[in-house]
């Protein structure tokens, strides 16, 4: 079983559309994250949730809205998609406030906005 | 969190040891050194971490200098599947923003047959 799974793996859409990416982890972790990797391969955190509560919000445009129905799921909804949103989005999970910070990442969702 | 500096790329022959350096000259006493890697088209993968002592696990060894200003990740017998971008990250043990890892450009390791 995949520890952190996200769907879809590829997402191609038009500008202005609304889309969602789903993420689920079966590791029993209480913290989940969304990271974004841009075209230059820089990987940067967007959000983190701990047990359904928003912990980190890295000045991401409010067109991006994470939703955590329970601690095993963290979905990412994006409204009014723009060309600049094209990137690979990674979901991850970990145990909160636990050192070492061992994050487990999903395999990514490649979003292409046309 | 202290800044890290890594060479942009390295080559290694298959079966040989790969030694990946990282400079973190401004590291403070309560900061861990972490290594993650990202194989092409996959998410980052945790490899190892250390504070002061050298560490070894099933994936790699981490050698931290006595002054802690630099470290080396060692893959003892590199295989083609170890071709990836390797990230050295420094994080405070007392951080409140758990999981906010700062990924730099990393070192692209190419393992060659």
PDB file of C-alpha atoms in Angstrom:
ATOM      1  CA  UNK A   1       0.000   0.000   0.000  1.00  0.00           C
ATOM      2  CA  UNK A   2       1.238   3.477  -0.873  1.00  0.00           C
ATOM      3  CA  UNK A   3       1.912   5.499   2.275  1.00  0.00           C
ATOM      4  CA  UNK A   4       1.000   8.902   0.815  1.00  0.00           C
ATOM      5  CA  UNK A   5      -1.127   8.800  -2.282  1.00  0.00           C
ATOM      6  CA  UNK A   6      -2.372  11.708  -4.315  1.00  0.00           C
ATOM      7  CA  UNK A   7      -4.671  11.899  -7.300  1.00  0.00           C
ATOM      8  CA  UNK A   8      -4.641  12.663 -10.089  1.00  0.00           C
ATOM      9  CA  UNK A   9      -1.048  12.204 -11.175  1.00  0.00           C
ATOM     10  CA  UNK A  10      -1.524  14.479 -14.180  1.00  0.00           C
ATOM     11  CA  UNK A  11      -3.991  17.327 -14.525  1.00  0.00           C
ATOM     12  CA  UNK A  12      -4.338  19.379 -17.696  1.00  0.00           C
ATOM     13  CA  UNK A  13      -6.859  22.193 -17.677  1.00  0.00           C
ATOM     14  CA  UNK A  14      -7.749  25.568 -19.105  1.00  0.00           C
ATOM     15  CA  UNK A  15      -7.161  28.929 -17.494  1.00  0.00           C
ATOM     16  CA  UNK A  16     -10.010  30.031 -15.298  1.00  0.00           C
ATOM     17  CA  UNK A  17     -11.143  26.535 -14.363  1.00  0.00           C
ATOM     18  CA  UNK A  18     -11.438  25.190 -10.831  1.00  0.00           C
ATOM     19  CA  UNK A  19      -9.718  21.938  -9.949  1.00  0.00           C
ATOM     20  CA  UNK A  20      -8.944  19.763  -6.938  1.00  0.00           C
ATOM     21  CA  UNK A  21      -6.101  17.464  -5.982  1.00  0.00           C
ATOM     22  CA  UNK A  22      -6.714  14.794  -3.387  1.00  0.00           C
ATOM     23  CA  UNK A  23      -4.254  13.362  -0.883  1.00  0.00           C
ATOM     24  CA  UNK A  24      -4.518  10.520   1.569  1.00  0.00           C
ATOM     25  CA  UNK A  25      -2.005   9.006   3.980  1.00  0.00           C
ATOM     26  CA  UNK A  26      -2.236   5.672   5.772  1.00  0.00           C
ATOM     27  CA  UNK A  27       0.710   6.212   8.126  1.00  0.00           C
ATOM     28  CA  UNK A  28      -1.332   7.402  11.066  1.00  0.00           C
ATOM     29  CA  UNK A  29       0.388  10.789  10.927  1.00  0.00           C
ATOM     30  CA  UNK A  30      -1.305  13.851  12.350  1.00  0.00           C
ATOM     31  CA  UNK A  31       0.261  16.492  10.120  1.00  0.00           C
ATOM     32  CA  UNK A  32      -0.066  16.882   6.377  1.00  0.00           C
ATOM     33  CA  UNK A  33       1.434  19.330   3.911  1.00  0.00           C
ATOM     34  CA  UNK A  34       1.244  20.690   0.413  1.00  0.00           C
ATOM     35  CA  UNK A  35       4.470  21.592  -1.342  1.00  0.00           C
ATOM     36  CA  UNK A  36       4.846  23.161  -4.770  1.00  0.00           C
ATOM     37  CA  UNK A  37       7.738  22.526  -7.172  1.00  0.00           C
ATOM     38  CA  UNK A  38       7.998  25.107  -9.917  1.00  0.00           C
ATOM     39  CA  UNK A  39       9.531  24.846 -13.361  1.00  0.00           C
ATOM     40  CA  UNK A  40      12.967  25.659 -11.970  1.00  0.00           C
ATOM     41  CA  UNK A  41      12.609  22.695  -9.604  1.00  0.00           C
ATOM     42  CA  UNK A  42      12.450  24.803  -6.454  1.00  0.00           C
ATOM     43  CA  UNK A  43      10.382  23.022  -3.840  1.00  0.00           C
ATOM     44  CA  UNK A  44       8.490  25.199  -1.389  1.00  0.00           C
ATOM     45  CA  UNK A  45       5.924  24.597   1.312  1.00  0.00           C
ATOM     46  CA  UNK A  46       2.427  25.995   0.793  1.00  0.00           C
ATOM     47  CA  UNK A  47       0.362  24.724   3.711  1.00  0.00           C
ATOM     48  CA  UNK A  48       0.438  22.402   6.655  1.00  0.00           C
ATOM     49  CA  UNK A  49      -2.446  21.002   8.645  1.00  0.00           C
ATOM     50  CA  UNK A  50      -2.316  19.307  12.002  1.00  0.00           C
ATOM     51  CA  UNK A  51      -5.326  17.192  12.857  1.00  0.00           C
ATOM     52  CA  UNK A  52      -7.550  19.265  10.556  1.00  0.00           C
ATOM     53  CA  UNK A  53      -6.227  22.599  11.848  1.00  0.00           C
ATOM     54  CA  UNK A  54      -4.278  24.968   9.571  1.00  0.00           C
ATOM     55  CA  UNK A  55      -0.777  25.480  10.943  1.00  0.00           C
ATOM     56  CA  UNK A  56       1.286  26.954   8.109  1.00  0.00           C
ATOM     57  CA  UNK A  57       0.015  29.185   5.318  1.00  0.00           C
ATOM     58  CA  UNK A  58       2.890  30.518   3.286  1.00  0.00           C
ATOM     59  CA  UNK A  59       1.261  33.590   1.738  1.00  0.00           C
ATOM     60  CA  UNK A  60      -0.331  31.503  -0.942  1.00  0.00           C
ATOM     61  CA  UNK A  61      -3.009  33.263  -3.038  1.00  0.00           C
ATOM     62  CA  UNK A  62      -6.469  32.700  -1.611  1.00  0.00           C
ATOM     63  CA  UNK A  63      -7.431  30.958  -4.853  1.00  0.00           C
ATOM     64  CA  UNK A  64      -5.742  27.981  -3.184  1.00  0.00           C
ATOM     65  CA  UNK A  65      -7.857  26.460  -0.454  1.00  0.00           C
ATOM     66  CA  UNK A  66      -6.748  23.352   1.408  1.00  0.00           C
ATOM     67  CA  UNK A  67      -9.394  21.224   3.032  1.00  0.00           C
ATOM     68  CA  UNK A  68      -8.834  18.508   5.600  1.00  0.00           C
ATOM     69  CA  UNK A  69     -11.943  16.413   6.286  1.00  0.00           C
ATOM     70  CA  UNK A  70      -9.944  14.250   8.702  1.00  0.00           C
ATOM     71  CA  UNK A  71      -6.319  13.852   9.665  1.00  0.00           C
ATOM     72  CA  UNK A  72      -5.698  11.249   6.988  1.00  0.00           C
ATOM     73  CA  UNK A  73      -6.801  13.480   4.117  1.00  0.00           C
ATOM     74  CA  UNK A  74      -5.724  16.864   2.843  1.00  0.00           C
ATOM     75  CA  UNK A  75      -7.172  18.077  -0.424  1.00  0.00           C
ATOM     76  CA  UNK A  76      -6.126  21.126  -2.404  1.00  0.00           C
ATOM     77  CA  UNK A  77      -8.728  23.102  -4.293  1.00  0.00           C
ATOM     78  CA  UNK A  78      -7.625  25.755  -6.756  1.00  0.00           C
ATOM     79  CA  UNK A  79     -10.024  28.344  -8.140  1.00  0.00           C
ATOM     80  CA  UNK A  80      -9.634  30.383 -11.312  1.00  0.00           C
ATOM     81  CA  UNK A  81      -6.496  28.637 -12.444  1.00  0.00           C
ATOM     82  CA  UNK A  82      -3.746  30.773 -13.943  1.00  0.00           C
ATOM     83  CA  UNK A  83      -0.840  29.895 -16.206  1.00  0.00           C
ATOM     84  CA  UNK A  84       1.573  30.462 -13.326  1.00  0.00           C
ATOM     85  CA  UNK A  85      -0.090  27.712 -11.316  1.00  0.00           C
ATOM     86  CA  UNK A  86       1.489  25.142 -13.616  1.00  0.00           C
ATOM     87  CA  UNK A  87       3.797  23.126 -11.389  1.00  0.00           C
ATOM     88  CA  UNK A  88       4.144  19.809  -9.603  1.00  0.00           C
ATOM     89  CA  UNK A  89       2.264  19.674  -6.321  1.00  0.00           C
ATOM     90  CA  UNK A  90       3.401  17.278  -3.622  1.00  0.00           C
ATOM     91  CA  UNK A  91       1.466  16.136  -0.619  1.00  0.00           C
ATOM     92  CA  UNK A  92       3.400  14.974   2.450  1.00  0.00           C
ATOM     93  CA  UNK A  93       2.780  13.846   6.008  1.00  0.00           C
ATOM     94  CA  UNK A  94       4.654  13.537   9.290  1.00  0.00           C
ATOM     95  CA  UNK A  95       4.237  13.341  13.031  1.00  0.00           C
ATOM     96  CA  UNK A  96       3.894  16.875  14.363  1.00  0.00           C
ATOM     97  CA  UNK A  97       6.419  18.494  16.630  1.00  0.00           C
ATOM     98  CA  UNK A  98       8.529  15.421  16.340  1.00  0.00           C
ATOM     99  CA  UNK A  99      12.251  15.617  15.755  1.00  0.00           C
ATOM    100  CA  UNK A 100      13.615  14.377  13.473  1.00  0.00           C
ATOM    101  CA  UNK A 101      11.329  15.903  10.904  1.00  0.00           C
ATOM    102  CA  UNK A 102      10.794  12.954   8.646  1.00  0.00           C
ATOM    103  CA  UNK A 103       8.336  13.888   5.955  1.00  0.00           C
ATOM    104  CA  UNK A 104       6.848  11.259   3.685  1.00  0.00           C
ATOM    105  CA  UNK A 105       5.975  12.620   0.267  1.00  0.00           C
ATOM    106  CA  UNK A 106       3.523  11.466  -2.339  1.00  0.00           C
ATOM    107  CA  UNK A 107       4.548  11.022  -5.956  1.00  0.00           C
ATOM    108  CA  UNK A 108       3.218  14.389  -7.057  1.00  0.00           C
ATOM    109  CA  UNK A 109       0.524  15.850  -9.278  1.00  0.00           C
ATOM    110  CA  UNK A 110       1.728  17.583 -12.405  1.00  0.00           C
ATOM    111  CA  UNK A 111      -0.644  20.452 -13.122  1.00  0.00           C
ATOM    112  CA  UNK A 112      -0.561  22.049 -16.557  1.00  0.00           C
ATOM    113  CA  UNK A 113      -2.686  25.137 -17.122  1.00  0.00           C
ATOM    114  CA  UNK A 114      -3.218  26.008 -20.776  1.00  0.00           C
TER     115      UNK A 114
ATOM    116  CA  UNK B   1      17.596  27.877   9.971  1.00  0.00           C
ATOM    117  CA  UNK B   2      21.178  28.038   8.713  1.00  0.00           C
ATOM    118  CA  UNK B   3      21.859  28.315   5.009  1.00  0.00           C
ATOM    119  CA  UNK B   4      23.465  25.386   3.203  1.00  0.00           C
ATOM    120  CA  UNK B   5      25.743  25.289   0.166  1.00  0.00           C
ATOM    121  CA  UNK B   6      26.104  22.260  -2.089  1.00  0.00           C
ATOM    122  CA  UNK B   7      27.858  21.655  -5.405  1.00  0.00           C
ATOM    123  CA  UNK B   8      25.299  21.714  -8.221  1.00  0.00           C
ATOM    124  CA  UNK B   9      26.319  18.384  -9.697  1.00  0.00           C
ATOM    125  CA  UNK B  10      28.518  15.329  -9.203  1.00  0.00           C
ATOM    126  CA  UNK B  11      29.233  12.084 -11.017  1.00  0.00           C
ATOM    127  CA  UNK B  12      29.945   8.714  -9.481  1.00  0.00           C
ATOM    128  CA  UNK B  13      30.794   5.335 -10.951  1.00  0.00           C
ATOM    129  CA  UNK B  14      28.372   2.541 -10.200  1.00  0.00           C
ATOM    130  CA  UNK B  15      29.537   0.444  -7.268  1.00  0.00           C
ATOM    131  CA  UNK B  16      31.788   3.152  -5.906  1.00  0.00           C
ATOM    132  CA  UNK B  17      31.124   5.335  -2.895  1.00  0.00           C
ATOM    133  CA  UNK B  18      29.388   8.639  -3.553  1.00  0.00           C
ATOM    134  CA  UNK B  19      30.465  11.434  -1.222  1.00  0.00           C
ATOM    135  CA  UNK B  20      28.179  14.462  -1.291  1.00  0.00           C
ATOM    136  CA  UNK B  21      29.428  17.530   0.596  1.00  0.00           C
ATOM    137  CA  UNK B  22      27.392  20.242   2.268  1.00  0.00           C
ATOM    138  CA  UNK B  23      28.577  23.449   3.825  1.00  0.00           C
ATOM    139  CA  UNK B  24      26.575  24.964   6.689  1.00  0.00           C
ATOM    140  CA  UNK B  25      29.079  27.314   8.284  1.00  0.00           C
ATOM    141  CA  UNK B  26      26.457  29.322  10.203  1.00  0.00           C
ATOM    142  CA  UNK B  27      24.852  26.312  11.868  1.00  0.00           C
ATOM    143  CA  UNK B  28      23.961  26.737  15.521  1.00  0.00           C
ATOM    144  CA  UNK B  29      24.141  24.214  18.288  1.00  0.00           C
ATOM    145  CA  UNK B  30      20.489  23.208  18.229  1.00  0.00           C
ATOM    146  CA  UNK B  31      20.216  22.633  14.496  1.00  0.00           C
ATOM    147  CA  UNK B  32      19.999  19.240  12.861  1.00  0.00           C
ATOM    148  CA  UNK B  33      21.420  18.381   9.464  1.00  0.00           C
ATOM    149  CA  UNK B  34      18.972  16.487   7.261  1.00  0.00           C
ATOM    150  CA  UNK B  35      19.421  14.860   3.903  1.00  0.00           C
ATOM    151  CA  UNK B  36      16.602  14.196   1.487  1.00  0.00           C
ATOM    152  CA  UNK B  37      16.757  13.110  -2.116  1.00  0.00           C
ATOM    153  CA  UNK B  38      14.416  13.370  -5.082  1.00  0.00           C
ATOM    154  CA  UNK B  39      14.558  10.777  -7.790  1.00  0.00           C
ATOM    155  CA  UNK B  40      13.203  11.943 -11.127  1.00  0.00           C
ATOM    156  CA  UNK B  41       9.390  12.168 -11.225  1.00  0.00           C
ATOM    157  CA  UNK B  42       9.067  11.173  -7.575  1.00  0.00           C
ATOM    158  CA  UNK B  43       8.520  13.020  -4.323  1.00  0.00           C
ATOM    159  CA  UNK B  44      11.432  13.784  -1.987  1.00  0.00           C
ATOM    160  CA  UNK B  45      12.598  10.941   0.225  1.00  0.00           C
ATOM    161  CA  UNK B  46      14.118  11.243   3.684  1.00  0.00           C
ATOM    162  CA  UNK B  47      17.596   9.694   3.899  1.00  0.00           C
ATOM    163  CA  UNK B  48      19.231  10.506   7.215  1.00  0.00           C
ATOM    164  CA  UNK B  49      19.745  13.200   9.818  1.00  0.00           C
ATOM    165  CA  UNK B  50      22.304  14.080  12.490  1.00  0.00           C
ATOM    166  CA  UNK B  51      23.118  16.601  15.184  1.00  0.00           C
ATOM    167  CA  UNK B  52      26.716  16.120  16.291  1.00  0.00           C
ATOM    168  CA  UNK B  53      27.689  12.503  15.893  1.00  0.00           C
ATOM    169  CA  UNK B  54      28.171  10.582  12.704  1.00  0.00           C
ATOM    170  CA  UNK B  55      25.145   8.526  11.757  1.00  0.00           C
ATOM    171  CA  UNK B  56      24.549   5.452   9.629  1.00  0.00           C
ATOM    172  CA  UNK B  57      21.406   3.728   8.467  1.00  0.00           C
ATOM    173  CA  UNK B  58      20.460   1.285   5.747  1.00  0.00           C
ATOM    174  CA  UNK B  59      20.592   3.971   3.093  1.00  0.00           C
ATOM    175  CA  UNK B  60      23.642   6.067   3.874  1.00  0.00           C
ATOM    176  CA  UNK B  61      26.168   7.459   6.338  1.00  0.00           C
ATOM    177  CA  UNK B  62      26.372  11.039   7.520  1.00  0.00           C
ATOM    178  CA  UNK B  63      29.713  12.465   8.579  1.00  0.00           C
ATOM    179  CA  UNK B  64      29.577  15.791  10.436  1.00  0.00           C
ATOM    180  CA  UNK B  65      32.792  17.683  11.081  1.00  0.00           C
ATOM    181  CA  UNK B  66      33.734  18.415  14.663  1.00  0.00           C
ATOM    182  CA  UNK B  67      32.970  22.127  14.280  1.00  0.00           C
ATOM    183  CA  UNK B  68      29.673  21.147  12.574  1.00  0.00           C
ATOM    184  CA  UNK B  69      30.261  23.621   9.766  1.00  0.00           C
ATOM    185  CA  UNK B  70      30.129  20.984   7.085  1.00  0.00           C
ATOM    186  CA  UNK B  71      28.938  17.459   6.509  1.00  0.00           C
ATOM    187  CA  UNK B  72      29.206  14.678   3.951  1.00  0.00           C
ATOM    188  CA  UNK B  73      26.578  12.205   2.900  1.00  0.00           C
ATOM    189  CA  UNK B  74      28.075   8.890   1.866  1.00  0.00           C
ATOM    190  CA  UNK B  75      26.339   6.321  -0.291  1.00  0.00           C
ATOM    191  CA  UNK B  76      28.731   3.402   0.159  1.00  0.00           C
ATOM    192  CA  UNK B  77      27.997   1.503  -3.033  1.00  0.00           C
ATOM    193  CA  UNK B  78      26.153   3.746  -5.451  1.00  0.00           C
ATOM    194  CA  UNK B  79      23.765   2.155  -7.934  1.00  0.00           C
ATOM    195  CA  UNK B  80      22.057   3.599 -10.978  1.00  0.00           C
ATOM    196  CA  UNK B  81      18.910   3.965  -8.873  1.00  0.00           C
ATOM    197  CA  UNK B  82      20.736   6.429  -6.634  1.00  0.00           C
ATOM    198  CA  UNK B  83      20.776   8.979  -9.467  1.00  0.00           C
ATOM    199  CA  UNK B  84      18.811  11.858  -7.966  1.00  0.00           C
ATOM    200  CA  UNK B  85      18.948  15.381  -6.588  1.00  0.00           C
ATOM    201  CA  UNK B  86      20.255  15.347  -3.012  1.00  0.00           C
ATOM    202  CA  UNK B  87      19.225  18.094  -0.614  1.00  0.00           C
ATOM    203  CA  UNK B  88      21.070  19.081   2.542  1.00  0.00           C
ATOM    204  CA  UNK B  89      18.759  20.924   4.966  1.00  0.00           C
ATOM    205  CA  UNK B  90      19.479  22.453   8.353  1.00  0.00           C
ATOM    206  CA  UNK B  91      16.636  22.737  10.863  1.00  0.00           C
ATOM    207  CA  UNK B  92      16.341  23.895  14.433  1.00  0.00           C
ATOM    208  CA  UNK B  93      15.396  21.227  16.946  1.00  0.00           C
ATOM    209  CA  UNK B  94      13.069  23.661  18.598  1.00  0.00           C
ATOM    210  CA  UNK B  95      11.234  24.766  15.500  1.00  0.00           C
ATOM    211  CA  UNK B  96       7.592  25.582  15.784  1.00  0.00           C
ATOM    212  CA  UNK B  97       6.953  25.301  12.071  1.00  0.00           C
ATOM    213  CA  UNK B  98       7.352  21.566  11.888  1.00  0.00           C
ATOM    214  CA  UNK B  99       7.777  20.327   8.366  1.00  0.00           C
ATOM    215  CA  UNK B 100       8.669  23.670   6.819  1.00  0.00           C
ATOM    216  CA  UNK B 101      11.709  22.325   5.065  1.00  0.00           C
ATOM    217  CA  UNK B 102      13.724  24.757   2.973  1.00  0.00           C
ATOM    218  CA  UNK B 103      14.888  22.921  -0.139  1.00  0.00           C
ATOM    219  CA  UNK B 104      17.735  24.614  -1.970  1.00  0.00           C
ATOM    220  CA  UNK B 105      19.009  23.642  -5.389  1.00  0.00           C
ATOM    221  CA  UNK B 106      20.672  20.503  -4.072  1.00  0.00           C
ATOM    222  CA  UNK B 107      23.308  18.370  -5.768  1.00  0.00           C
ATOM    223  CA  UNK B 108      22.386  16.368  -8.841  1.00  0.00           C
ATOM    224  CA  UNK B 109      24.176  13.055  -8.506  1.00  0.00           C
ATOM    225  CA  UNK B 110      24.598  11.095 -11.709  1.00  0.00           C
ATOM    226  CA  UNK B 111      25.651   7.489 -11.166  1.00  0.00           C
ATOM    227  CA  UNK B 112      27.256   6.105 -14.311  1.00  0.00           C
ATOM    228  CA  UNK B 113      27.694   2.471 -15.374  1.00  0.00           C
TER     229      UNK B 113
END
